[in-house]
XYZ file of N, CA and C in Angstrom:
267
model
N 0.816 -1.179 0.009
C 0.000 -0.049 -0.018
C 0.951 1.277 -0.102
N 0.508 2.219 -0.771
C 1.270 3.396 -0.919
C 0.994 4.418 0.247
N 1.988 5.302 0.575
C 1.697 6.224 1.483
C 0.995 7.486 0.893
N 0.254 8.341 1.696
C -0.392 9.468 0.994
C 0.534 10.433 0.391
N 0.021 11.059 -0.685
C 0.922 12.082 -1.330
C 0.681 13.391 -0.632
N 1.720 14.182 -0.324
C 1.554 15.381 0.418
C 1.887 16.604 -0.313
N 2.374 16.498 -1.607
C 2.715 17.718 -2.278
C 3.679 17.369 -3.401
N 3.987 18.374 -4.293
C 4.798 18.155 -5.540
C 6.127 17.714 -5.137
N 6.715 18.322 -4.102
C 8.098 17.887 -3.729
C 8.171 16.438 -3.217
N 7.178 16.036 -2.528
C 7.071 14.569 -2.087
C 6.960 13.688 -3.284
N 6.029 14.041 -4.205
C 5.952 13.247 -5.409
C 7.276 13.122 -6.144
N 7.925 14.337 -6.336
C 9.208 14.408 -7.123
C 10.171 13.338 -6.409
N 10.404 13.592 -4.953
C 11.293 12.745 -4.286
C 11.005 11.181 -4.445
N 9.725 10.953 -4.522
C 9.353 9.446 -4.525
C 9.661 8.886 -5.998
N 9.321 9.774 -7.012
C 9.599 9.279 -8.333
C 11.092 9.306 -8.557
N 11.801 10.159 -8.137
C 13.251 10.104 -8.258
C 13.958 8.939 -7.637
N 13.365 8.529 -6.414
C 13.879 7.341 -5.767
C 13.499 6.077 -6.516
N 12.431 6.044 -7.202
C 11.957 4.950 -7.994
C 12.967 4.892 -9.306
N 13.181 6.005 -9.891
C 14.047 6.043 -11.138
C 15.382 5.621 -10.680
N 15.983 6.124 -9.598
C 17.385 5.805 -9.182
C 17.563 4.322 -8.781
N 16.340 3.757 -8.249
C 16.492 2.242 -8.045
C 16.551 1.512 -9.313
N 15.748 2.005 -10.390
C 15.755 1.227 -11.628
C 17.134 1.411 -12.298
N 17.710 2.636 -12.293
C 18.982 2.779 -12.873
C 20.170 2.230 -12.196
N 20.014 2.066 -10.855
C 21.082 1.519 -9.987
C 22.095 2.442 -9.624
N 21.735 3.834 -9.809
C 22.636 4.907 -9.396
C 21.866 6.206 -9.333
N 22.405 7.145 -8.504
C 21.681 8.400 -8.360
C 21.677 9.222 -9.596
N 20.571 9.998 -9.826
C 20.504 10.935 -10.940
C 21.362 12.222 -10.601
N 21.874 12.824 -11.554
C 22.627 13.928 -11.329
C 21.672 15.065 -10.712
N 22.213 15.969 -9.854
C 21.383 17.001 -9.304
C 20.804 17.882 -10.424
N 19.532 18.144 -10.444
C 18.925 18.952 -11.492
C 18.513 18.168 -12.745
N 18.868 16.934 -12.769
C 18.527 16.064 -13.898
C 16.940 16.015 -14.172
N 16.644 16.133 -15.374
C 15.115 16.004 -15.563
C 14.832 14.970 -16.734
N 15.699 14.913 -17.733
C 15.489 14.045 -18.832
C 15.762 12.616 -18.512
N 14.799 11.770 -18.961
C 14.883 10.336 -18.796
C 14.839 9.631 -20.054
N 15.267 10.258 -20.981
C 15.166 9.735 -22.399
C 16.024 8.523 -22.601
N 17.085 8.358 -21.751
C 18.089 7.304 -21.985
C 17.602 5.893 -21.454
N 16.305 5.935 -20.865
C 15.796 4.630 -20.327
C 15.570 3.698 -21.467
N 15.990 2.454 -21.406
C 15.712 1.470 -22.400
C 14.272 0.900 -22.190
N 13.774 0.183 -23.064
C 12.400 -0.395 -22.939
C 12.169 -1.243 -21.805
N 12.986 -1.968 -21.312
C 12.869 -2.786 -20.077
C 12.876 -1.838 -18.702
N 13.647 -0.867 -18.792
C 13.567 0.170 -17.777
C 12.254 0.976 -17.677
N 11.712 1.351 -18.821
C 10.385 1.980 -19.031
C 9.328 1.097 -18.497
N 9.398 -0.202 -18.735
C 8.381 -1.037 -18.256
C 8.519 -1.184 -16.777
N 9.728 -1.378 -16.367
C 9.952 -1.373 -14.816
C 9.442 -0.150 -14.096
N 9.703 0.966 -14.764
C 9.241 2.285 -14.273
C 7.716 2.359 -14.186
N 7.145 1.995 -15.158
C 5.580 1.815 -15.158
C 5.055 1.045 -14.047
N 5.570 -0.153 -13.930
C 5.083 -1.091 -12.833
C 5.436 -0.482 -11.447
N 6.569 0.087 -11.264
C 7.130 0.657 -9.994
C 6.256 1.860 -9.604
N 5.930 2.730 -10.617
C 5.067 3.867 -10.321
C 3.629 3.432 -9.904
N 3.071 2.371 -10.533
C 1.860 1.934 -10.124
C 1.768 1.533 -8.826
N 2.908 0.698 -8.325
C 2.914 0.206 -7.044
C 3.176 1.376 -6.034
N 4.014 2.294 -6.283
C 4.379 3.377 -5.414
C 3.302 4.289 -5.135
N 2.496 4.670 -6.173
C 1.494 5.612 -5.958
C 0.006 5.010 -6.038
N -0.067 3.757 -6.225
C -1.480 3.124 -6.335
C -2.228 3.827 -7.423
N -1.643 4.004 -8.596
C -2.429 4.510 -9.688
C -2.145 3.506 -10.833
N -3.316 3.193 -11.462
C -3.289 2.170 -12.575
C -2.282 2.785 -13.699
N -1.528 1.773 -14.065
C -0.466 2.135 -15.117
C -1.003 2.650 -16.424
N -2.230 2.142 -16.749
C -2.888 2.736 -17.975
C -3.131 4.124 -17.876
N -3.605 4.621 -16.696
C -3.824 5.969 -16.521
C -2.540 6.872 -16.560
N -1.442 6.360 -16.054
C -0.237 7.037 -16.191
C 0.054 7.137 -17.768
N 0.076 6.058 -18.344
C 0.447 6.058 -19.732
C -0.440 7.000 -20.492
N -1.797 7.070 -20.311
C -2.640 7.978 -21.030
C -2.357 9.446 -20.827
N -1.693 9.866 -19.904
C -1.492 11.329 -19.528
C -0.676 11.976 -20.641
N 0.205 11.245 -21.246
C 1.068 11.974 -22.410
C 1.664 10.836 -23.196
N 1.931 11.100 -24.498
C 2.591 10.082 -25.378
C 3.883 9.468 -24.773
N 4.748 10.430 -24.538
C 6.083 9.953 -23.963
C 6.095 10.274 -22.543
N 5.248 9.579 -21.778
C 5.110 9.783 -20.299
C 6.451 9.556 -19.511
N 7.244 8.773 -19.989
C 8.553 8.479 -19.200
C 9.660 9.428 -19.450
N 9.612 10.378 -20.324
C 10.813 11.119 -20.752
C 11.313 12.153 -19.892
N 10.518 12.633 -19.020
C 11.056 13.710 -18.051
C 10.523 13.502 -16.653
N 11.249 13.896 -15.710
C 11.000 13.878 -14.374
C 9.774 14.831 -14.124
N 9.891 16.063 -14.605
C 8.886 17.075 -14.381
C 7.609 16.640 -14.946
N 7.563 16.000 -16.135
C 6.353 15.412 -16.617
C 5.707 14.364 -15.810
N 6.513 13.459 -15.276
C 6.009 12.497 -14.377
C 5.470 13.023 -13.157
N 6.117 14.018 -12.576
C 5.614 14.750 -11.357
C 4.268 15.338 -11.653
N 4.089 16.003 -12.769
C 2.895 16.671 -13.024
C 1.803 15.585 -13.261
N 2.038 14.535 -14.027
C 1.040 13.565 -14.415
C 0.607 12.836 -13.138
N 1.587 12.455 -12.160
C 1.211 11.666 -11.045
C 0.367 12.665 -10.033
N 0.790 13.955 -10.057
C 0.093 14.909 -9.187
C -1.271 15.046 -9.614
N -1.513 15.110 -10.851
C -3.020 15.247 -11.408
C -3.770 13.991 -11.144
N -3.175 12.792 -11.426
C -3.843 11.593 -11.123
C -4.151 11.220 -9.703
N -3.336 11.821 -8.810
C -3.509 11.459 -7.355
C -4.273 12.584 -6.740
N -4.696 13.631 -7.369
C -5.475 14.653 -6.743
C -7.010 14.235 -6.735
N -7.528 14.162 -5.539
C -8.932 13.717 -5.465
C -9.995 14.538 -6.259
N -9.580 15.869 -6.340
C -10.502 16.815 -7.038
C -10.562 16.406 -8.613
N -9.486 15.767 -9.034
C -9.523 15.517 -10.493
C -9.795 14.030 -10.746
N -10.001 13.297 -9.706
C -10.230 11.830 -9.809
C -11.587 11.647 -10.618
N -11.458 10.682 -11.636
C -12.658 10.355 -12.438
C -13.133 8.968 -12.032
N -14.394 8.771 -11.989
C -14.977 7.482 -11.562
C -14.874 6.486 -12.696
């Protein structure tokens, strides 16, 4: 079960930790681009984000075409999807 999301910085920190776990090393400070992920890493990212945030991976994928390419984009997408005010039934 995921822990409640408390703000943009918390989302960013959690996504960054997921990406770093997948890469096996820390991201450079200020790094945003994730375009170097291979297809297996993108799949692992999708599954890990679903588990971390308890958001269906299909909903994450539907947020934008290249949903995995930037940290900022992922933070915005997860933030929208986890906001109860924008939750769709």
